[in-house]
Short mmCIF file of C-alpha atoms in Angstrom, two decimals:
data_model
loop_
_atom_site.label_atom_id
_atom_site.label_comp_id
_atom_site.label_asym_id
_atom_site.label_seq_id
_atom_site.Cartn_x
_atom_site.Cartn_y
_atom_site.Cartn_z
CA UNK A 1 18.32 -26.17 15.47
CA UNK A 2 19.04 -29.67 16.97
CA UNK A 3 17.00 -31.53 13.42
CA UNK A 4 17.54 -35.36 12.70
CA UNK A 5 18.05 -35.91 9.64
CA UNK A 6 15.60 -38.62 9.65
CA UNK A 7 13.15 -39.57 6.59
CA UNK A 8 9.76 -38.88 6.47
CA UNK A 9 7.22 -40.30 3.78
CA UNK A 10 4.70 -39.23 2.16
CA UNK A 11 1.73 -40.75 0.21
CA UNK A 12 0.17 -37.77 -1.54
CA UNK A 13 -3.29 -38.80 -3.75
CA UNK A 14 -1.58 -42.50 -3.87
CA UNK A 15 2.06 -41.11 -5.18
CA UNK A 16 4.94 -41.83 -2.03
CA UNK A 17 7.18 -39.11 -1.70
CA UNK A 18 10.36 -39.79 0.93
CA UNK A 19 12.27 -36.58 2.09
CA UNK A 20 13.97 -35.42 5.22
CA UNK A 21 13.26 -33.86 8.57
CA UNK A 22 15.62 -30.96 7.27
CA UNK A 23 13.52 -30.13 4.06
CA UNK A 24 10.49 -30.10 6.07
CA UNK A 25 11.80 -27.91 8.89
CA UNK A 26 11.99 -25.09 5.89
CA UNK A 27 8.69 -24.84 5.65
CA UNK A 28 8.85 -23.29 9.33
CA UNK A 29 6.27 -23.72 12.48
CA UNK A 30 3.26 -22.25 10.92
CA UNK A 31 2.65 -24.58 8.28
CA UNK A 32 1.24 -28.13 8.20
CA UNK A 33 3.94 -29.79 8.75
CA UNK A 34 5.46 -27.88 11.74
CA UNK A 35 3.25 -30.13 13.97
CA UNK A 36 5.74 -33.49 12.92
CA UNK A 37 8.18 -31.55 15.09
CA UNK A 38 8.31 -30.48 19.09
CA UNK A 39 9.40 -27.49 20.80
CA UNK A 40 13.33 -27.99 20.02
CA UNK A 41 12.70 -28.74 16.13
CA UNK A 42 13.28 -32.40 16.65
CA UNK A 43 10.83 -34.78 14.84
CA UNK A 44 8.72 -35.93 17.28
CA UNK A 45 8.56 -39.76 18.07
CA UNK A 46 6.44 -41.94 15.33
CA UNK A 47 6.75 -39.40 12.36
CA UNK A 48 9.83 -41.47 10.44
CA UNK A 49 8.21 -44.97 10.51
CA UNK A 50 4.93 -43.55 9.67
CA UNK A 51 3.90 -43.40 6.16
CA UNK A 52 1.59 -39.98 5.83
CA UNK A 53 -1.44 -39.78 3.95
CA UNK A 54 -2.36 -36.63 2.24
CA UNK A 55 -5.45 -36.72 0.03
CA UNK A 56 -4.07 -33.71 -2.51
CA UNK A 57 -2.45 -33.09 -5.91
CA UNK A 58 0.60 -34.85 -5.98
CA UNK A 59 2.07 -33.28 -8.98
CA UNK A 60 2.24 -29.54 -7.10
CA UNK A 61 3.38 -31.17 -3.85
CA UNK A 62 6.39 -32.54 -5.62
CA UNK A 63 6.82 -28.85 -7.20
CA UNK A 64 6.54 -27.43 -3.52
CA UNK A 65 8.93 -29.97 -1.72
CA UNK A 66 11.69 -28.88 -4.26
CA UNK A 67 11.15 -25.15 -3.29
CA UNK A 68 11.33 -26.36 0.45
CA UNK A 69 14.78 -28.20 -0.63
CA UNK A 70 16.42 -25.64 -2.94
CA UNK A 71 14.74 -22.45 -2.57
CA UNK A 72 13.69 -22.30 -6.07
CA UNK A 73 10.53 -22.66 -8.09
CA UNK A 74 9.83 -24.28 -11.38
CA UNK A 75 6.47 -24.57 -12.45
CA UNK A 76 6.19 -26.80 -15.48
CA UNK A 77 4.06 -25.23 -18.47
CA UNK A 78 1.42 -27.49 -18.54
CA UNK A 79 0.56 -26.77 -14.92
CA UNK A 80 -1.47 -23.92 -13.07
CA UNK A 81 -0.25 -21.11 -11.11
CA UNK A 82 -3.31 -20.28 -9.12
CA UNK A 83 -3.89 -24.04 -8.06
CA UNK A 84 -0.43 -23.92 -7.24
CA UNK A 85 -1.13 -21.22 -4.95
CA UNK A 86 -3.96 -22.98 -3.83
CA UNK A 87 -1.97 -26.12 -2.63
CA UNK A 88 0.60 -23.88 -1.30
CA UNK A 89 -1.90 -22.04 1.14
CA UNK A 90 -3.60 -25.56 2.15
CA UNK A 91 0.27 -26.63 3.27
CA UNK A 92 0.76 -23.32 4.79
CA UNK A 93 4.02 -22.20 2.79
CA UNK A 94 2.56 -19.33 0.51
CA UNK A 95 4.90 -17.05 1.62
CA UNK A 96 7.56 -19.68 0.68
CA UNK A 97 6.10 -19.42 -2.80
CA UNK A 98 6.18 -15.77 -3.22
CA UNK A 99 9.57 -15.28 -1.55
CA UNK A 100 10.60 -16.97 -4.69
CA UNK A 101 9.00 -15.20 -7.10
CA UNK A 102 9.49 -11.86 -6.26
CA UNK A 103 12.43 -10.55 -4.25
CA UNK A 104 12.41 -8.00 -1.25
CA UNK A 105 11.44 -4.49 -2.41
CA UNK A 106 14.24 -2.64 -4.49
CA UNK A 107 13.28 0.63 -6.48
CA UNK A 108 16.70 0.08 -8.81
CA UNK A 109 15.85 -3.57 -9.41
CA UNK A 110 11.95 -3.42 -10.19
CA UNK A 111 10.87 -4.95 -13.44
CA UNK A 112 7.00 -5.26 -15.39
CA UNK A 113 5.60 -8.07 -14.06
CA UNK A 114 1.98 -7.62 -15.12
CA UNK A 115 -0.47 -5.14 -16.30
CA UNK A 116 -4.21 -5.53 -15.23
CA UNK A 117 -6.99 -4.19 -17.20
CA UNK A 118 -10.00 -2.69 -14.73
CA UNK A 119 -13.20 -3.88 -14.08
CA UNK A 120 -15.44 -0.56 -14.11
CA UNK A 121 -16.21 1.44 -17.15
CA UNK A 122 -14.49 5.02 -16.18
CA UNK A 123 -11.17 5.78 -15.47
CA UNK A 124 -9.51 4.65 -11.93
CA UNK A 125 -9.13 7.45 -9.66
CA UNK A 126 -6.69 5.69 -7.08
CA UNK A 127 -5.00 2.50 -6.22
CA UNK A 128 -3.51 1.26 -2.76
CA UNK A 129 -0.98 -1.37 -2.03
CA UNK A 130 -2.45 -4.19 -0.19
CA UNK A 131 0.20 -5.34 2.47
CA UNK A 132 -0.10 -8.80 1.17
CA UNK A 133 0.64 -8.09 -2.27
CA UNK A 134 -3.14 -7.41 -3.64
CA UNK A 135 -4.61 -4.04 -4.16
CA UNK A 136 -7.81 -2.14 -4.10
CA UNK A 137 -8.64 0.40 -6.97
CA UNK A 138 -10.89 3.45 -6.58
CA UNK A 139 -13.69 3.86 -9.45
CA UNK A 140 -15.97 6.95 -8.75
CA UNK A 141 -18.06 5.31 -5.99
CA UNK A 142 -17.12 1.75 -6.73
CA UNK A 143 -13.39 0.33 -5.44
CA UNK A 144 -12.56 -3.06 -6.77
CA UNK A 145 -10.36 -5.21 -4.74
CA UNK A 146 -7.44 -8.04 -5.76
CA UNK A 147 -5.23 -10.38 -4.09
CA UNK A 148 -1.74 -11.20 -4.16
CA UNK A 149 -3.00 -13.84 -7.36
CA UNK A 150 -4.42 -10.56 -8.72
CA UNK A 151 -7.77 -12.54 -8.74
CA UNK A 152 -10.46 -10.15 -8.37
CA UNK A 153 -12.83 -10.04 -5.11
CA UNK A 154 -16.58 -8.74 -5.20
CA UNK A 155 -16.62 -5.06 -5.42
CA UNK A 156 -17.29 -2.58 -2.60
CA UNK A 157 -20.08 -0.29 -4.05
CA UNK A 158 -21.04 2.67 -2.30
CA UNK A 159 -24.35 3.87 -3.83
CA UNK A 160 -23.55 6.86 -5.39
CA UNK A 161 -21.18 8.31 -2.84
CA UNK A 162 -17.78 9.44 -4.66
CA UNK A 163 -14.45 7.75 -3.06
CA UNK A 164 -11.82 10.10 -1.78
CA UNK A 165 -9.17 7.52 -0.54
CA UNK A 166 -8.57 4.08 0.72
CA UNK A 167 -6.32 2.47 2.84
CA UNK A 168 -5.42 -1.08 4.60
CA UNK A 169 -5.77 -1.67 8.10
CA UNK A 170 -4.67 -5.78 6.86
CA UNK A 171 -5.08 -8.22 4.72
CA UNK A 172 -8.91 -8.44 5.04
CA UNK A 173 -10.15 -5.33 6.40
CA UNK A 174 -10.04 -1.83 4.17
CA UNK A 175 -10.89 1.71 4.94
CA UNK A 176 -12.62 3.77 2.57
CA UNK A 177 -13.76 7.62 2.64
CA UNK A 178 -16.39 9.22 0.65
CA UNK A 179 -18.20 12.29 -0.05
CA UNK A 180 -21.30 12.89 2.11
CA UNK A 181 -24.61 12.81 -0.21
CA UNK A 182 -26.83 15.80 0.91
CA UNK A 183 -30.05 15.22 2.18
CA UNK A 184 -29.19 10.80 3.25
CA UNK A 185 -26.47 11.10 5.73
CA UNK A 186 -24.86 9.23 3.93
CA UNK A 187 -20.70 9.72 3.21
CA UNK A 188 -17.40 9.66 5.46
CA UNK A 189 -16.28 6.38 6.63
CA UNK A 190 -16.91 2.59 6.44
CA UNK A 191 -14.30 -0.34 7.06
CA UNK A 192 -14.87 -3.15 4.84
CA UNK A 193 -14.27 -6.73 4.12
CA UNK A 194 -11.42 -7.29 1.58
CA UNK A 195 -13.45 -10.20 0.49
CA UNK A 196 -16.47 -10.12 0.65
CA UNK A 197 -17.05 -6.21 -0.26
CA UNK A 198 -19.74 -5.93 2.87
CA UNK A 199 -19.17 -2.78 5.64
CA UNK A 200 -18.67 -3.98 8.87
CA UNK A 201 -18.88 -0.56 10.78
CA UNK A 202 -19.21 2.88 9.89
CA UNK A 203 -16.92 5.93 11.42
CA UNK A 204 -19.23 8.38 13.07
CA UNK A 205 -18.22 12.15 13.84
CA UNK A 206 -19.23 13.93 16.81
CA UNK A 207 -20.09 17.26 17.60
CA UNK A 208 -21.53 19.01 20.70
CA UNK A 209 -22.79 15.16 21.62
CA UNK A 210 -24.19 14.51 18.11
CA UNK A 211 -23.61 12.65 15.37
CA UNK A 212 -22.68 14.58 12.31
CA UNK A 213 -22.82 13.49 8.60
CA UNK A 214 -19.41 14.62 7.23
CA UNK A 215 -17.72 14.48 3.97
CA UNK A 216 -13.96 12.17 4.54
CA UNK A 217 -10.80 13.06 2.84
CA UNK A 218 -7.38 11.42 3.10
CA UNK A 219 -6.64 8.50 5.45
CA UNK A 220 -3.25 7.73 7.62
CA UNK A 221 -2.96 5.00 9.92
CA UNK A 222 -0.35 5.01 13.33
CA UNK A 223 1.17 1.70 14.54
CA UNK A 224 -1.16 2.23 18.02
CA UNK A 225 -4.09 1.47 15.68
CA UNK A 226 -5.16 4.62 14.97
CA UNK A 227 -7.11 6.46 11.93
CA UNK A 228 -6.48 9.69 11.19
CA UNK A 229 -8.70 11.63 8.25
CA UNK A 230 -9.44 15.11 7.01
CA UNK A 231 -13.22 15.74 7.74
CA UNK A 232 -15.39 18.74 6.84
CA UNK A 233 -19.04 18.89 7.50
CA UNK A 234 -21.90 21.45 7.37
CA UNK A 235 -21.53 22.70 10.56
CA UNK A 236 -18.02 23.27 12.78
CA UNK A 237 -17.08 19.55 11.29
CA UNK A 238 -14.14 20.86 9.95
CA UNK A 239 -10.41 19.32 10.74
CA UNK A 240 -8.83 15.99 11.77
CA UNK A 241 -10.43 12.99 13.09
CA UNK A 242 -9.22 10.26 15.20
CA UNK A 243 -10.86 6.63 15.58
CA UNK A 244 -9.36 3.67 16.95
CA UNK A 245 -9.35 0.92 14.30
CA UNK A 246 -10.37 -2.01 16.97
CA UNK A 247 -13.77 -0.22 17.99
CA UNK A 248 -14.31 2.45 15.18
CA UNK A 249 -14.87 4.65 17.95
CA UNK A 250 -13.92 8.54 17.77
CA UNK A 251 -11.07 9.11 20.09
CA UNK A 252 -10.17 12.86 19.29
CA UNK A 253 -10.68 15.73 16.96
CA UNK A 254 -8.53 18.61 15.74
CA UNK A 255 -10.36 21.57 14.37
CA UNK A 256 -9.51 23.60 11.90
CA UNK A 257 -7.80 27.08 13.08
CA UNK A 258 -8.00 29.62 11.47
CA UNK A 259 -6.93 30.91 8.15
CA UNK A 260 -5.64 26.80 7.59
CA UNK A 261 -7.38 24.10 5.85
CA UNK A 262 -6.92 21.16 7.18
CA UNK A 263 -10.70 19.63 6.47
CA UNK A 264 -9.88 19.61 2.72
CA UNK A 265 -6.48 18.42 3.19
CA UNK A 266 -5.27 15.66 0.36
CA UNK A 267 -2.54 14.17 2.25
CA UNK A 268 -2.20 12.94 5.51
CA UNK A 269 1.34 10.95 7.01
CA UNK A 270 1.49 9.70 10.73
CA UNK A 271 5.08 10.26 11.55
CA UNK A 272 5.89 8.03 14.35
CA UNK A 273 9.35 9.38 15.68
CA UNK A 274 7.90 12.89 15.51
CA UNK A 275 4.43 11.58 17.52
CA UNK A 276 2.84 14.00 14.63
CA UNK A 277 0.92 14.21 11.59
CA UNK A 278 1.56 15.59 8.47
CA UNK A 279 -1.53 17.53 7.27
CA UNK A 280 -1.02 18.64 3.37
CA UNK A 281 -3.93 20.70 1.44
CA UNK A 282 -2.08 21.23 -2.02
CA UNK A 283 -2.93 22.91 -4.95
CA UNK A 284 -5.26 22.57 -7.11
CA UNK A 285 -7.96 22.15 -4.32
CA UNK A 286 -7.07 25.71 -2.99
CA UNK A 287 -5.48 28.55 -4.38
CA UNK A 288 -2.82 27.99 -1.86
CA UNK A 289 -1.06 25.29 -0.15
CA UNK A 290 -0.40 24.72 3.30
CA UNK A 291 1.82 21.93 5.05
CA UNK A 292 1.87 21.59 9.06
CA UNK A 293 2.41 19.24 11.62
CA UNK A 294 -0.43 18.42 13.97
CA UNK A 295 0.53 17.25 17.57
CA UNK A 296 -2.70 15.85 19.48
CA UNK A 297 -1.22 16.14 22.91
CA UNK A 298 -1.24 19.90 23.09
CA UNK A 299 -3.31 20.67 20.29
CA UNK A 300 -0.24 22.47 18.55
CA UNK A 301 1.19 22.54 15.40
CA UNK A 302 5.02 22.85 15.74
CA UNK A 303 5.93 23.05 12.53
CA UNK A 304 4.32 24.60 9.99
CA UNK A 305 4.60 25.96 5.85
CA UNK A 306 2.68 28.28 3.62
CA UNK A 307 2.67 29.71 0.22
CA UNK A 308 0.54 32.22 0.94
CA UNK A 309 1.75 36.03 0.35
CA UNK A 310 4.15 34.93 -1.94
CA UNK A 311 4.35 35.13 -5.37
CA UNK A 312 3.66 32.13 -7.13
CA UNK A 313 5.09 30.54 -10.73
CA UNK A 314 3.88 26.97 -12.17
CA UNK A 315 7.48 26.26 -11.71
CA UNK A 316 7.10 26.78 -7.57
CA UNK A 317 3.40 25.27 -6.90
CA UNK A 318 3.81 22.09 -4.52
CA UNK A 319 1.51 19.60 -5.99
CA UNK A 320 2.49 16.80 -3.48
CA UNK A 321 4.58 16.65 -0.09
CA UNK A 322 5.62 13.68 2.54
CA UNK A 323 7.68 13.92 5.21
CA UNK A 324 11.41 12.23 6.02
CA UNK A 325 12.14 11.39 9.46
CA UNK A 326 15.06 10.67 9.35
CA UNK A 327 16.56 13.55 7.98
CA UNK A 328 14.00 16.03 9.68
CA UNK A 329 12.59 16.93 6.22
CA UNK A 330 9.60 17.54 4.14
CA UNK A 331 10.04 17.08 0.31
CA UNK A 332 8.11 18.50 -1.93
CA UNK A 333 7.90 18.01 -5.90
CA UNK A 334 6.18 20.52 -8.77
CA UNK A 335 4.55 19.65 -11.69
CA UNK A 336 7.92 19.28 -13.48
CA UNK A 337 9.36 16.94 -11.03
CA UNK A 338 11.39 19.66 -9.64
CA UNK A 339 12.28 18.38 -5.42
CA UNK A 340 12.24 21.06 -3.01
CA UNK A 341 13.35 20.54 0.61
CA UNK A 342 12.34 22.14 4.11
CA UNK A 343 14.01 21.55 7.57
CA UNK A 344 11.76 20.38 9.81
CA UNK A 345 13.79 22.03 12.48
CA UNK A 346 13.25 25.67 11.76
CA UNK A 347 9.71 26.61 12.63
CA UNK A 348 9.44 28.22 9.46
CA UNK A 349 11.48 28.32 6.37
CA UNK A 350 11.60 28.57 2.32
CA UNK A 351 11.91 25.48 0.06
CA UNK A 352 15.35 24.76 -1.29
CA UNK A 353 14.72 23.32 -4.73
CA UNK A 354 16.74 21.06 -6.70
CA UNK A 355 15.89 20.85 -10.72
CA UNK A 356 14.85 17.99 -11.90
CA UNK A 357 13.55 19.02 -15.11
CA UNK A 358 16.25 18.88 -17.55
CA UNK A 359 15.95 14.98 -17.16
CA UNK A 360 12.53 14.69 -18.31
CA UNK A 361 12.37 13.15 -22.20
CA UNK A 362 10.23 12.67 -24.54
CA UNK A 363 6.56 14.85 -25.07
CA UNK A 364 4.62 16.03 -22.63
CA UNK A 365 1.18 14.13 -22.87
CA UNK A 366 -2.22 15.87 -23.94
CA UNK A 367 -3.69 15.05 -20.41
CA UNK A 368 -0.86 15.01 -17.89
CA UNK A 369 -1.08 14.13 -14.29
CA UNK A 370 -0.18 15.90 -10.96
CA UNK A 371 3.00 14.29 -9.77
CA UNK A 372 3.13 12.08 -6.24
CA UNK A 373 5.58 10.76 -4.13
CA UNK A 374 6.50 8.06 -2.22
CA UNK A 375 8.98 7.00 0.44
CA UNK A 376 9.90 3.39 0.79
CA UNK A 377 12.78 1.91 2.81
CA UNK A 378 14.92 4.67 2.07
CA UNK A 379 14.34 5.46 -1.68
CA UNK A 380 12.21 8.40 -3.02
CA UNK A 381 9.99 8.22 -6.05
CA UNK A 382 8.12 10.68 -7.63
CA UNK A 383 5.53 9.81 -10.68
CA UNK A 384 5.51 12.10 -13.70
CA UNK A 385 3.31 11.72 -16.69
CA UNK A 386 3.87 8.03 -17.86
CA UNK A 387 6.94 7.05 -15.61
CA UNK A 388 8.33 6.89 -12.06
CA UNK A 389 11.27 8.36 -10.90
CA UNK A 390 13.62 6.58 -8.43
CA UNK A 391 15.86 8.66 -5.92
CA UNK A 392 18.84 7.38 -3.92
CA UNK A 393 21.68 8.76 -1.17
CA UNK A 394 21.65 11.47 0.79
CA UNK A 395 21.61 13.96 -2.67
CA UNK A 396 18.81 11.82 -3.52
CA UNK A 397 20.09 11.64 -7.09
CA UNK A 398 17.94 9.92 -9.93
CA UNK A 399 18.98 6.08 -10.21
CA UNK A 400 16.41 4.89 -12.00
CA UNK A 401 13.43 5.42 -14.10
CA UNK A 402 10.15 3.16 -14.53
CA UNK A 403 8.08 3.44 -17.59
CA UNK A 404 5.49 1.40 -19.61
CA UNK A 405 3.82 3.68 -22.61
CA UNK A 406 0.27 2.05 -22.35
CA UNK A 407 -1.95 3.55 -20.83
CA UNK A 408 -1.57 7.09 -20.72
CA UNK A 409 -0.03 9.44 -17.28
CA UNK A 410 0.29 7.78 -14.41
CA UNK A 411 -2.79 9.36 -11.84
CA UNK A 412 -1.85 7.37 -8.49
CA UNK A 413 0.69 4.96 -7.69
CA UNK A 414 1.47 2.43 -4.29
CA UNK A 415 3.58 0.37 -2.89
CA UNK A 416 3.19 -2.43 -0.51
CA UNK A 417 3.67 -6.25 -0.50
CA UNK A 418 6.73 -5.97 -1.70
CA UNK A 419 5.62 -4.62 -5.06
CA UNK A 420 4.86 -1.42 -6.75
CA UNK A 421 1.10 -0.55 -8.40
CA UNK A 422 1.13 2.18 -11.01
CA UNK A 423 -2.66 3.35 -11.99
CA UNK A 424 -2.93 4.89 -15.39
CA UNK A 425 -5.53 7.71 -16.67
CA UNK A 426 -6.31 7.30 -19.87
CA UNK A 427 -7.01 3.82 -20.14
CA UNK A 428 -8.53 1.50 -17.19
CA UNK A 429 -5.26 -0.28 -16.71
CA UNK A 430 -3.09 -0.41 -14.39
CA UNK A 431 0.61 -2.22 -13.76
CA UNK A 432 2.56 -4.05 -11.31
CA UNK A 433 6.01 -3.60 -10.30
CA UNK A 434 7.94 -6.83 -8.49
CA UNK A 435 11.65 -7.02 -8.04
CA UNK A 436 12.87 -10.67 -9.32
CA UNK A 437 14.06 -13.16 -6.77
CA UNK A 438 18.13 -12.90 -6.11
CA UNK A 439 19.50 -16.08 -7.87
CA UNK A 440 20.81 -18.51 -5.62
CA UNK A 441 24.38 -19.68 -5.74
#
């Protein structure tokens, strides 16, 4: 960049403040003070000899011009976070400010940042990484919403009708499915404001030219702004949905064929190198669990697993799944953490599983959870009772463990924003994950 390292001052709520063109430059095109410089990052004519007025805090703008001019952040004691925050979204450099408190993502690195008691009186049923850092948490039919500050935003109640998942389309705009309530029409899918808690359009399903109420299951979400969730109605409603997120209009449908279950499926994974989905129905919500890959084009499903027919043990039940692209596998995990593997490129196939168990310490809780798993920039985790499990390499050995005793099992856990939320079952708690910033040299 062709900068002059010319001064610039400030005179912030009647404090000056002289820094550089350089300093300023940090704080990139987007935020307030990108418009002091033109098209080839040179200060633009008038900006040194001008004195600038800015009618803010000048206490946190001298705390925000040393991030832009070392990187780091110190926050004195007897100042606020949150209006620190504050000043750093009106100068457009919030991203500045997290970048230096948390680090990018790293399952091996990730330490207790903060644990967050809930707002409703029962016990969360699921929690979903925001990808700004917040999250939304599922209560029965209430889900209550945070941001990256973990402040709290008005809930999203809906009357009655039980949530079955949630999921983030961006910052300010959530998906959530419910159960239909017989006899309203009530039930399947809304998108909502991440803010303000109010539904800006509902999700319709259509059948033979009408509208159908319809019960909504898991969510998954392609990069061509798609939704994708299991549906299952009263009628023939029963299979996989497709709306486009822009319009909320239904785009496609896959029904159920026989002897599958795809309308009750809990897991759903939009695999974008396959152009597939992953449709998972798992144990315990049927006696049996089926895992298949839907392709929309055709109508086909080229891949596909089942337990059925074969005899069954505690120690071989999948209770979760998710695919790997990019080694052409599905992974699967039991209730004792055990991973199993299955090619993706054999149409059909047994699960190869490695033991995990042996590595599990400690007592087995009075309530314990169904494990789940995750897949995040190329490490594998897998929750079990009150901790979560970090795999690496291509043997995807154990490298790490995560575990905070309060709370009771772990029911759900996400990760997004560059952090990790773990939601707890016995208590209305639940805990974030960040990885600290790399020190700079």
């Amino acid at each position: 960049m062709g900068i002059q390292k010319d001064r610039v001052r400030f005179n912030v709520g009647g404090k000056i403040f002289d820094t550089s063109a350089t300093t300023l430059a940090n704080a990139g095109r987007n935020s307030l003070f990108g418009a002091m410089f033109d098209e080839n990052w040179d200060l633009q004519s008038g900006h040194s000899t001008t004195e600038h007025f800015i009618d803010r805090n000048p206490d946190y703008f001298a705390v925000l011009l040393d991030l832009l001019r070392t990187g780091e952040l110190y926050l004195p004691s007897n100042m606020s976070e949150k209006q620190l925050y504050r000043e750093a979204l009106f100068y457009g450099i919030l991203d500045h400010v997290r970048s230096a408190k948390w680090g990018p993502f790293d399952g091996n690195r990730l330490r207790l940042a903060r644990s967050v008691t809930g707002r409703a009186p029962g016990d969360g049923t699921a929690i979903r990484a925001g990808p700004d850092g917040g999250c939304c948490v599922a209560h029965g039919s209430m889900v209550h919403v945070y941001d990256w500050m973990l402040e709290v935003h008005p809930p999203i109640n809906l009357d009655y009708q039980r949530v079955n998942d949630a999921g983030w389309i961006d910052p300010e705009s959530i998906v959530i499915s419910a159960c239909e309530r017989f006899g309203t029409g009530d039930g399947g899918m809304g998108l909502f404001s991440a803010s303000t808690g109010e539904r800006r359009y509902k999700f319709h399903v259509s059948h033979e030219n009408q509208v159908k109420s319809y019960t909504a299951g898991a969510l998954s979400f392609s990069p061509d702004y798609k939704l994708f969730s299991s549906c299952k109605g009263r009628s023939n409603e029963y299979g996989i949905g497709v709306w486009d997120q822009v319009t909320g209009k239904q785009i496609d449908f896959f029904y159920e064929p026989p002897g599958w279950s795809l309308g009750e499926a809990d897991k759903l994974q939009w695999l974008h190198g396959n152009n597939c989905l992953l449709v998972a129905t798992l144990f315990p919500r049927k006696d049996n669990c089926y895992i298949g890959l839907l392709d929309f084009r055709d109508k086909s499903m080229p891949w596909s697993w089942s337990d059925v027919g074969a005899p069954i043990t505690d120690e071989k039940r999948v209770r979760d799944a998710i695919a790997m692209e990019e080694s052409s596998s599905v992974c699967v995990v039991n209730e004792y953490e055990d991973l199993g593997f299955m090619d993706l490129r054999r149409a059909a196939g047994s699960v190869r599983w490695s033991s995990r168990s042996r590595l599990m310490k400690g007592k087995m809780p009075d309530e314990p959870c169904y494990p789940k798993l995750a897949l995040h920039e190329g490490q594998l985790f897998s929750s079990m009772n009150d901790s979560i499990s970090v795999f690496c390499g291509q043997d995807w050995v154990l490298t790490s463990r995560l575990r905070r005793t309060y709370g009771g099992s772990i029911c759900d856990f996400s990760i997004g924003g560059d952090r990790l939320f773990a939601l707890h079952s016995e208590e209305n708690v639940f805990d974030i994950w960040e990885t600290p910033s790399p020190p700079i040299i």
